[in-house]
């Protein structure tokens, strides 16, 4: 069974204070690793897909990286609007038509001005 | 991305009743999914909605409790049947387009059972 563990559960940052979120995963064969952002009362918003170890993706102040066992989401010089819950999910290589996502519990980031 | 409309956005229901949640997508998609997010927890897949055939349910979820329909490529419904307070959750519709790996989500339906 796929397992996704995110740490820390919560992260409180000062505006401009860079930090990283961790996503450790166990999957039989990785098809893709996904990062989402979720604001309170809303559905998850897609951020990145990573497919293979060594891959990196960037979007504004966010940068996602991938190794064979974990992924990091780096937040550089965060602003209050970066406050949200960040979710990590994995998609394993399975039979055709099976594109199930397994999610971690998320990291709730609060950025204070 | 896909524009996903999910209705209702929230509801308060009496125990023992049923609620049907609708998910409408702005264009044809290959796959549609229904997830549950219980308070303070992450997302759990309920089932994959298959067009024109029975949904594929994950372990712990059964058709009698969560009947799902998908009559065409852009629309699906999830019914939460014979509700109890334990069914209080956010229910989310998700879609996947042909040839794409990333799934997109609706805004969710916040269900409270009293």
CSV table of C-alpha atoms in Angstrom, one decimal:
chain,number,residue,atom,x,y,z
A,1,UNK,CA,0.0,0.0,0.0
A,2,UNK,CA,1.2,3.5,-0.9
A,3,UNK,CA,2.3,5.6,2.1
A,4,UNK,CA,2.9,9.4,2.2
A,5,UNK,CA,4.1,11.2,5.2
A,6,UNK,CA,4.4,14.9,5.4
A,7,UNK,CA,6.4,17.0,8.0
A,8,UNK,CA,6.1,19.1,9.9
A,9,UNK,CA,2.3,19.2,10.5
A,10,UNK,CA,2.4,22.9,11.0
A,11,UNK,CA,4.9,25.7,10.2
A,12,UNK,CA,4.8,29.2,11.4
A,13,UNK,CA,7.1,31.6,9.5
A,14,UNK,CA,7.8,35.3,9.5
A,15,UNK,CA,7.4,37.1,6.2
A,16,UNK,CA,10.7,36.6,4.3
A,17,UNK,CA,11.8,33.6,6.4
A,18,UNK,CA,12.5,30.8,3.9
A,19,UNK,CA,11.8,27.2,4.9
A,20,UNK,CA,11.2,23.7,3.5
A,21,UNK,CA,8.4,21.1,3.7
A,22,UNK,CA,9.1,17.4,3.5
A,23,UNK,CA,7.1,14.6,1.9
A,24,UNK,CA,8.4,11.1,2.4
A,25,UNK,CA,6.8,8.3,0.3
A,26,UNK,CA,6.7,4.6,-0.2
A,27,UNK,CA,5.3,3.3,-3.4
A,28,UNK,CA,5.9,0.2,-5.5
A,29,UNK,CA,6.6,2.2,-8.6
A,30,UNK,CA,6.2,6.0,-8.9
A,31,UNK,CA,4.3,7.4,-11.8
A,32,UNK,CA,4.2,10.9,-10.4
A,33,UNK,CA,4.4,13.0,-7.2
A,34,UNK,CA,2.1,16.0,-6.9
A,35,UNK,CA,2.0,19.1,-4.8
A,36,UNK,CA,-1.2,20.9,-4.1
A,37,UNK,CA,-2.1,24.0,-2.2
A,38,UNK,CA,-5.4,24.1,-0.2
A,39,UNK,CA,-6.9,27.2,1.3
A,40,UNK,CA,-9.6,26.9,4.0
A,41,UNK,CA,-13.0,26.0,2.6
A,42,UNK,CA,-11.6,25.3,-0.9
A,43,UNK,CA,-10.6,22.4,-3.0
A,44,UNK,CA,-6.9,21.6,-3.6
A,45,UNK,CA,-5.1,23.7,-6.2
A,46,UNK,CA,-2.6,22.0,-8.4
A,47,UNK,CA,1.0,23.3,-8.1
A,48,UNK,CA,3.6,20.8,-9.5
A,49,UNK,CA,4.1,17.3,-10.8
A,50,UNK,CA,7.5,15.6,-10.5
A,51,UNK,CA,8.2,12.3,-12.3
A,52,UNK,CA,11.8,11.3,-11.6
A,53,UNK,CA,14.6,11.7,-9.0
A,54,UNK,CA,16.6,14.9,-9.6
A,55,UNK,CA,13.7,16.7,-11.2
A,56,UNK,CA,12.9,20.3,-10.0
A,57,UNK,CA,10.0,22.6,-10.7
A,58,UNK,CA,9.6,26.3,-9.7
A,59,UNK,CA,6.7,28.7,-9.5
A,60,UNK,CA,7.1,32.1,-8.0
A,61,UNK,CA,8.4,31.6,-4.4
A,62,UNK,CA,7.9,27.8,-4.5
A,63,UNK,CA,10.4,25.2,-5.7
A,64,UNK,CA,9.7,21.4,-5.6
A,65,UNK,CA,12.4,18.8,-5.7
A,66,UNK,CA,12.3,15.0,-5.8
A,67,UNK,CA,14.6,12.1,-4.7
A,68,UNK,CA,13.9,8.4,-4.7
A,69,UNK,CA,12.4,8.5,-1.3
A,70,UNK,CA,11.1,12.1,-0.6
A,71,UNK,CA,10.2,15.4,-2.0
A,72,UNK,CA,10.8,18.9,-0.7
A,73,UNK,CA,8.8,22.0,-1.2
A,74,UNK,CA,11.0,25.0,-0.6
A,75,UNK,CA,9.3,28.4,0.1
A,76,UNK,CA,11.7,31.3,-0.5
A,77,UNK,CA,11.0,34.6,1.2
A,78,UNK,CA,7.3,33.8,1.9
A,79,UNK,CA,4.6,36.3,2.0
A,80,UNK,CA,1.3,36.2,4.1
A,81,UNK,CA,-0.6,35.1,0.9
A,82,UNK,CA,1.5,31.9,0.9
A,83,UNK,CA,-0.4,30.8,4.1
A,84,UNK,CA,-2.2,27.6,3.2
A,85,UNK,CA,-2.1,23.8,3.7
A,86,UNK,CA,0.3,22.1,1.3
A,87,UNK,CA,-0.6,18.6,0.3
A,88,UNK,CA,1.7,16.0,-1.3
A,89,UNK,CA,0.3,13.0,-3.2
A,90,UNK,CA,1.7,10.1,-5.1
A,91,UNK,CA,0.4,8.2,-8.1
A,92,UNK,CA,1.8,4.6,-8.5
A,93,UNK,CA,2.3,2.7,-11.6
A,94,UNK,CA,-0.7,0.3,-11.8
A,95,UNK,CA,-3.0,-1.3,-14.3
A,96,UNK,CA,-4.3,0.9,-17.1
A,97,UNK,CA,-7.1,3.1,-15.9
A,98,UNK,CA,-6.0,3.1,-12.3
A,99,UNK,CA,-4.8,6.7,-11.5
A,100,UNK,CA,-5.5,6.8,-7.8
A,101,UNK,CA,-3.8,9.5,-5.8
A,102,UNK,CA,-2.6,8.8,-2.2
A,103,UNK,CA,-2.4,11.9,-0.2
A,104,UNK,CA,-0.3,12.9,2.8
A,105,UNK,CA,-1.9,14.7,5.8
A,106,UNK,CA,-0.5,18.0,4.7
A,107,UNK,CA,1.6,20.8,6.2
A,108,UNK,CA,-0.3,23.9,7.3
A,109,UNK,CA,1.9,27.0,6.7
A,110,UNK,CA,1.2,30.3,8.4
A,111,UNK,CA,3.2,33.3,7.3
A,112,UNK,CA,3.1,36.4,9.6
A,113,UNK,CA,3.7,39.9,8.3
B,1,UNK,CA,-6.9,23.4,-16.0
B,2,UNK,CA,-10.5,22.5,-15.9
B,3,UNK,CA,-13.5,24.4,-14.6
B,4,UNK,CA,-15.3,22.2,-12.1
B,5,UNK,CA,-18.6,23.2,-10.6
B,6,UNK,CA,-19.7,21.3,-7.6
B,7,UNK,CA,-23.1,21.7,-6.0
B,8,UNK,CA,-24.2,22.2,-3.3
B,9,UNK,CA,-21.2,24.0,-1.7
B,10,UNK,CA,-22.5,23.1,1.8
B,11,UNK,CA,-25.5,21.5,3.5
B,12,UNK,CA,-26.8,20.6,6.9
B,13,UNK,CA,-28.8,17.3,6.9
B,14,UNK,CA,-30.7,15.3,9.3
B,15,UNK,CA,-29.4,11.8,10.1
B,16,UNK,CA,-31.1,9.0,8.2
B,17,UNK,CA,-31.6,11.2,5.1
B,18,UNK,CA,-29.6,11.2,1.8
B,19,UNK,CA,-27.8,14.0,-0.1
B,20,UNK,CA,-26.8,14.0,-3.8
B,21,UNK,CA,-23.8,16.0,-4.8
B,22,UNK,CA,-23.3,17.1,-8.4
B,23,UNK,CA,-20.1,17.7,-10.3
B,24,UNK,CA,-20.1,19.4,-13.7
B,25,UNK,CA,-16.9,19.9,-15.8
B,26,UNK,CA,-16.6,22.5,-18.5
B,27,UNK,CA,-15.2,20.0,-21.0
B,28,UNK,CA,-14.8,16.3,-21.6
B,29,UNK,CA,-12.5,14.5,-19.2
B,30,UNK,CA,-11.2,11.0,-19.1
B,31,UNK,CA,-11.7,10.2,-15.5
B,32,UNK,CA,-13.7,11.5,-12.6
B,33,UNK,CA,-13.1,10.7,-8.9
B,34,UNK,CA,-14.8,11.4,-5.6
B,35,UNK,CA,-12.8,12.0,-2.5
B,36,UNK,CA,-13.7,12.6,1.2
B,37,UNK,CA,-11.8,14.9,3.5
B,38,UNK,CA,-12.8,14.4,7.1
B,39,UNK,CA,-12.2,17.3,9.6
B,40,UNK,CA,-8.5,17.9,10.1
B,41,UNK,CA,-7.5,15.0,7.8
B,42,UNK,CA,-6.3,14.6,4.3
B,43,UNK,CA,-8.1,13.3,1.3
B,44,UNK,CA,-9.3,9.7,0.9
B,45,UNK,CA,-10.5,8.3,-2.4
B,46,UNK,CA,-14.0,7.0,-2.3
B,47,UNK,CA,-14.4,5.8,-5.9
B,48,UNK,CA,-13.6,6.3,-9.5
B,49,UNK,CA,-16.8,7.3,-11.5
B,50,UNK,CA,-16.9,5.3,-14.7
B,51,UNK,CA,-19.0,6.5,-17.7
B,52,UNK,CA,-21.9,4.2,-18.4
B,53,UNK,CA,-20.9,1.6,-15.9
B,54,UNK,CA,-20.6,1.0,-12.2
B,55,UNK,CA,-18.1,3.0,-10.2
B,56,UNK,CA,-15.0,1.4,-8.9
B,57,UNK,CA,-14.9,1.7,-5.1
B,58,UNK,CA,-11.9,1.8,-2.7
B,59,UNK,CA,-11.6,-0.5,0.3
B,60,UNK,CA,-14.0,0.6,3.0
B,61,UNK,CA,-16.5,2.3,0.7
B,62,UNK,CA,-19.6,0.5,-0.7
B,63,UNK,CA,-22.1,1.3,-3.4
B,64,UNK,CA,-25.1,1.1,-1.1
B,65,UNK,CA,-23.7,3.9,1.0
B,66,UNK,CA,-22.2,6.0,-1.7
B,67,UNK,CA,-24.0,5.4,-5.0
B,68,UNK,CA,-22.3,7.2,-7.9
B,69,UNK,CA,-23.5,8.0,-11.4
B,70,UNK,CA,-21.7,9.2,-14.5
B,71,UNK,CA,-24.0,9.4,-17.4
B,72,UNK,CA,-21.6,11.3,-19.7
B,73,UNK,CA,-18.0,12.6,-19.9
B,74,UNK,CA,-18.7,15.9,-18.1
B,75,UNK,CA,-21.1,15.1,-15.2
B,76,UNK,CA,-21.2,12.9,-12.2
B,77,UNK,CA,-23.1,12.6,-8.9
B,78,UNK,CA,-22.3,11.2,-5.5
B,79,UNK,CA,-25.1,10.3,-3.1
B,80,UNK,CA,-24.4,9.9,0.6
B,81,UNK,CA,-27.1,7.6,1.8
B,82,UNK,CA,-28.7,7.0,5.2
B,83,UNK,CA,-26.4,9.7,6.7
B,84,UNK,CA,-25.0,9.7,10.3
B,85,UNK,CA,-22.9,12.3,12.0
B,86,UNK,CA,-19.8,10.3,11.1
B,87,UNK,CA,-20.5,11.3,7.4
B,88,UNK,CA,-19.8,14.9,8.2
B,89,UNK,CA,-16.9,15.7,5.9
B,90,UNK,CA,-15.9,17.7,2.8
B,91,UNK,CA,-16.7,15.7,-0.4
B,92,UNK,CA,-14.6,16.6,-3.4
B,93,UNK,CA,-14.9,15.9,-7.1
B,94,UNK,CA,-11.7,15.5,-9.1
B,95,UNK,CA,-11.1,15.1,-12.8
B,96,UNK,CA,-8.3,13.9,-15.0
B,97,UNK,CA,-7.9,14.8,-18.7
B,98,UNK,CA,-6.7,12.5,-21.5
B,99,UNK,CA,-3.0,12.5,-21.6
B,100,UNK,CA,-2.5,14.5,-18.5
B,101,UNK,CA,-1.3,13.3,-15.2
B,102,UNK,CA,-2.4,16.1,-12.9
B,103,UNK,CA,-5.9,15.9,-11.3
B,104,UNK,CA,-8.0,19.0,-10.7
B,105,UNK,CA,-10.5,19.5,-7.9
B,106,UNK,CA,-13.8,21.1,-7.4
B,107,UNK,CA,-14.4,23.5,-4.5
B,108,UNK,CA,-15.9,20.7,-2.4
B,109,UNK,CA,-19.2,20.2,-0.6
B,110,UNK,CA,-19.1,20.7,3.2
B,111,UNK,CA,-21.6,18.3,4.7
B,112,UNK,CA,-22.8,18.5,8.3
B,113,UNK,CA,-25.1,15.7,9.6
B,114,UNK,CA,-27.1,16.5,12.7
